[in-house]
PDB file of C-alpha atoms in Angstrom:
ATOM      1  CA  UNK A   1      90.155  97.380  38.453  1.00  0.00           C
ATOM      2  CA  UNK A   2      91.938  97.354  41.666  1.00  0.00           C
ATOM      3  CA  UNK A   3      91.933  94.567  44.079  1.00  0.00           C
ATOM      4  CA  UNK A   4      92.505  94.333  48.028  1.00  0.00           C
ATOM      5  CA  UNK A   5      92.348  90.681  48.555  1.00  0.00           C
ATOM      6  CA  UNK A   6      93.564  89.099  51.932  1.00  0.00           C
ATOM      7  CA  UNK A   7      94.853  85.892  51.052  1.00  0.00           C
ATOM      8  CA  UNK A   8      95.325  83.147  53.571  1.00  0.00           C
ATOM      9  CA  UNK A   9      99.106  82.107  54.621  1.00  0.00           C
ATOM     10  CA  UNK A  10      99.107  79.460  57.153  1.00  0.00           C
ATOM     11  CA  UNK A  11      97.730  79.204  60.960  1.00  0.00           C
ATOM     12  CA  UNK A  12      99.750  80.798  62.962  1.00  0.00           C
ATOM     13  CA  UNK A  13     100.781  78.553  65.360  1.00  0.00           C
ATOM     14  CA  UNK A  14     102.950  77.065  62.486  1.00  0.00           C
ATOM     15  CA  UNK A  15     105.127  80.810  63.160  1.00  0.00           C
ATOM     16  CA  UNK A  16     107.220  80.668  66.249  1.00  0.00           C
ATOM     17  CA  UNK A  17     107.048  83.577  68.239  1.00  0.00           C
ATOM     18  CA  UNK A  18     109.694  86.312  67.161  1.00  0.00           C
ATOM     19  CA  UNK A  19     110.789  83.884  64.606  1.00  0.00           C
ATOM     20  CA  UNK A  20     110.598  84.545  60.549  1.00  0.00           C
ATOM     21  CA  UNK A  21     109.300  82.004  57.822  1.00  0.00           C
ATOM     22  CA  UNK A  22     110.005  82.066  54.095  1.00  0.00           C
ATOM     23  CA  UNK A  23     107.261  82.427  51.320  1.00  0.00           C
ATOM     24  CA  UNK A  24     107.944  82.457  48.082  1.00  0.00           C
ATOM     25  CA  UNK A  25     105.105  83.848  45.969  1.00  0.00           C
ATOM     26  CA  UNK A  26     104.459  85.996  42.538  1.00  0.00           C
ATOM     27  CA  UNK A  27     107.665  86.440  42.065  1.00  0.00           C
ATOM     28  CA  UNK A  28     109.069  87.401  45.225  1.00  0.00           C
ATOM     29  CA  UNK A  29     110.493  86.133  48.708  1.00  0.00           C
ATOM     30  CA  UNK A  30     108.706  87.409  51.450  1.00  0.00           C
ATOM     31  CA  UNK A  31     109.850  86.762  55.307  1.00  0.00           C
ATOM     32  CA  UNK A  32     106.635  86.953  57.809  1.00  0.00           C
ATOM     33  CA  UNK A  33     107.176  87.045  61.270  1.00  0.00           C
ATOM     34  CA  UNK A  34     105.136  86.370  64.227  1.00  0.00           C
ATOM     35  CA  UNK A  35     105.161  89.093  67.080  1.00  0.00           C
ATOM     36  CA  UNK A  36     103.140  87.487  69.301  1.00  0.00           C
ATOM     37  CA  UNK A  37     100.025  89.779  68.776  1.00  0.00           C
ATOM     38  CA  UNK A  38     100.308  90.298  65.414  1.00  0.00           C
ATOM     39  CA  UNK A  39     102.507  89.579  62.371  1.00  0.00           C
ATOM     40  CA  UNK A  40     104.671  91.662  60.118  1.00  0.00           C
ATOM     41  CA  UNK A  41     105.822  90.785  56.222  1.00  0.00           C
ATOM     42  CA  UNK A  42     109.071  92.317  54.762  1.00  0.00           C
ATOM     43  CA  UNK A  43     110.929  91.441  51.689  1.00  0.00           C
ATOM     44  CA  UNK A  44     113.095  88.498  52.510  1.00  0.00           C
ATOM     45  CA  UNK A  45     116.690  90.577  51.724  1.00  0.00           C
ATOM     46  CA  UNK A  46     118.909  92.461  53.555  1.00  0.00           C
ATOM     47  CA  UNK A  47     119.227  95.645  51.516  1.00  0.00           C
ATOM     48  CA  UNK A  48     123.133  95.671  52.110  1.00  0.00           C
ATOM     49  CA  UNK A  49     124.150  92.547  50.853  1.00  0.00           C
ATOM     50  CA  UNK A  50     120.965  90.660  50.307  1.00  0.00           C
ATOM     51  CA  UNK A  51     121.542  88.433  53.423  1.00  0.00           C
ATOM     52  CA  UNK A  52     118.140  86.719  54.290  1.00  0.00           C
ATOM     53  CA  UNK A  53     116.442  88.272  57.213  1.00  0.00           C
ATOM     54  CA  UNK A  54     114.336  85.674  58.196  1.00  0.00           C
ATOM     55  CA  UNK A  55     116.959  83.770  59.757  1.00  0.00           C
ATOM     56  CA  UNK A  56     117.343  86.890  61.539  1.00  0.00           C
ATOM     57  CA  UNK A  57     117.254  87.692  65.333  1.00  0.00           C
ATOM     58  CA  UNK A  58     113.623  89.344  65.982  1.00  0.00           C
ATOM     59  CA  UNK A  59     114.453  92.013  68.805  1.00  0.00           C
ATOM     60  CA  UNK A  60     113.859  95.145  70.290  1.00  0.00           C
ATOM     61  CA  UNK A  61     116.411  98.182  69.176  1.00  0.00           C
ATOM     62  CA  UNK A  62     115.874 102.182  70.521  1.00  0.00           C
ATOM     63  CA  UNK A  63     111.866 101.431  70.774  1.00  0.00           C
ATOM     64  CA  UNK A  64     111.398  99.723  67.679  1.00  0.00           C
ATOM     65  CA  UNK A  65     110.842  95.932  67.036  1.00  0.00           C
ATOM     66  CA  UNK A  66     114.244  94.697  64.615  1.00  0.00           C
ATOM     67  CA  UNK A  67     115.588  91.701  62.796  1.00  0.00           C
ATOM     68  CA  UNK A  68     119.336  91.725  62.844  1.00  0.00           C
ATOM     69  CA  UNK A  69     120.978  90.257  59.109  1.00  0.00           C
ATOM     70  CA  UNK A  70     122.359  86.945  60.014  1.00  0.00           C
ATOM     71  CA  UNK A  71     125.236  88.266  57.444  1.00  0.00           C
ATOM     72  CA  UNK A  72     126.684  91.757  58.528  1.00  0.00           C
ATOM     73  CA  UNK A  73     124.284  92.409  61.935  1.00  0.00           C
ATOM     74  CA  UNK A  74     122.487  95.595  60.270  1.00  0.00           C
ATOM     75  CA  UNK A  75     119.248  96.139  61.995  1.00  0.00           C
ATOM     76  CA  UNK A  76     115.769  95.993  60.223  1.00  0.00           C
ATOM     77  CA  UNK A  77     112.778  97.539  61.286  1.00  0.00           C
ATOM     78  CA  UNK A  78     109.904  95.094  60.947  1.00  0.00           C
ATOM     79  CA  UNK A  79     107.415  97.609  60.746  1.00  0.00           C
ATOM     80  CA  UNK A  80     109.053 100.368  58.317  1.00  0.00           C
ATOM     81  CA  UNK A  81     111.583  98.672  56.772  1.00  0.00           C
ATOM     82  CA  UNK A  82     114.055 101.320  57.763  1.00  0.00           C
ATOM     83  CA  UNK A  83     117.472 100.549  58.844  1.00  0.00           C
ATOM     84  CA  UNK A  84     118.098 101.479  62.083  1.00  0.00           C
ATOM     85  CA  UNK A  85     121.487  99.976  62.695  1.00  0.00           C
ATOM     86  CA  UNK A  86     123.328 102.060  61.327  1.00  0.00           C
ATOM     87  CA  UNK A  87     120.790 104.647  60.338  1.00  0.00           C
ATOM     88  CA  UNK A  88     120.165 105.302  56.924  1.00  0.00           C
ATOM     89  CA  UNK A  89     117.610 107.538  55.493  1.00  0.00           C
ATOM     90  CA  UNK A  90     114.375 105.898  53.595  1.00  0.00           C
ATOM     91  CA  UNK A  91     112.886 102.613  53.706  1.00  0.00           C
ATOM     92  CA  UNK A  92     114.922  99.848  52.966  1.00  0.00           C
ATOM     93  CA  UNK A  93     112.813  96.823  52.551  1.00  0.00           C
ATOM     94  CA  UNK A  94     109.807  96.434  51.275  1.00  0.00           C
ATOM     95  CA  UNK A  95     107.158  96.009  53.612  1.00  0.00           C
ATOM     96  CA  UNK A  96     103.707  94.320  52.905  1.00  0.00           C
ATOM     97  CA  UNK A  97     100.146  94.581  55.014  1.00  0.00           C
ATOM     98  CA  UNK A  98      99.491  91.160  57.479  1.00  0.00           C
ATOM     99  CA  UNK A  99      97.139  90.231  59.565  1.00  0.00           C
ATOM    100  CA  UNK A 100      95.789  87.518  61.607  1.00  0.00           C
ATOM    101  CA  UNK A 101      92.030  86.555  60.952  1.00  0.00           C
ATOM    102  CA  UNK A 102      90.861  83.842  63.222  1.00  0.00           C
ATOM    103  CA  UNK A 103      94.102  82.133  63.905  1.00  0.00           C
ATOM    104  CA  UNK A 104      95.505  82.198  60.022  1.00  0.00           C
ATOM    105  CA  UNK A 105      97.848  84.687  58.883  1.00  0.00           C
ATOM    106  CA  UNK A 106      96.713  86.577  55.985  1.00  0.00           C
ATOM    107  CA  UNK A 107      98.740  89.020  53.419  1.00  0.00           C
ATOM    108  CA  UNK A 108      97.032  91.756  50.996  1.00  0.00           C
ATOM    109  CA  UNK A 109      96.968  90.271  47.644  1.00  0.00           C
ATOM    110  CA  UNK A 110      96.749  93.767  45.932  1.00  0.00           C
ATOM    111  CA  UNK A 111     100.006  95.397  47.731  1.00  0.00           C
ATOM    112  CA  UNK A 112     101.878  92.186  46.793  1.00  0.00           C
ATOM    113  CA  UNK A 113     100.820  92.636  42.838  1.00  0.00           C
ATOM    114  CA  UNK A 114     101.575  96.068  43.084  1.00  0.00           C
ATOM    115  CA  UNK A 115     105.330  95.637  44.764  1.00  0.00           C
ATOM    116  CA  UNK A 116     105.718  92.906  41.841  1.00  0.00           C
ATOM    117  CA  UNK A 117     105.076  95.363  38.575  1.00  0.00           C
TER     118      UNK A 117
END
């Protein structure tokens, strides 16, 4: 049976604006990052040499909102997970549904489970 679960995070005042936090969970490390209006999740690794974007620099690049790799300054997109700096083709990081409901930050329990198997 499938599930679609939004599981509660944390309140999002404990996010900094543009700023990532960690959260480790089933198995896998997850950066979520607060936008201001609304928060994105991506896979917590760099997909060039694993460097951890959320100690990244949350920015705007050619329209798109980016996190730069602390580690080799590749850009991320937040909401794809393409890289845009320099371009390569396909999604590079996972990316994973969010939301804000009433002040906490929420992530879909059943897209997590499914990245996991």
């Amino acid at each position: 049976m499938s599930r679609s679960n939004w599981v509660p995070i944390t309140a999002i005042e404990n996010l900094p604006l543009k700023e990532g936090r960690s959260l480790h969970w089933q198995g896998l490390d997850i950066a979520i990052f607060n936008l201001g209006t609304r928060v994105v999740a991506v896979e917590n690794k760099c997909p060039h040499q694993d460097g951890p974007l959320v100690d990244g620099i949350v920015s705007t690049f050619e329209g798109r909102i980016t996190v730069t790799c602390p580690l080799h300054t590749r850009r991320i997109c937040l909401e794809s997970g393409h890289t845009v700096k320099p371009a390569v083709d396909g999604p590079c990081v996972r990316t994973f549904p969010a939301k804000i409901v009433d002040g906490i930050v929420m992530l879909q329990e059943k897209r997590l489970e499914a990245e996991a198997a």
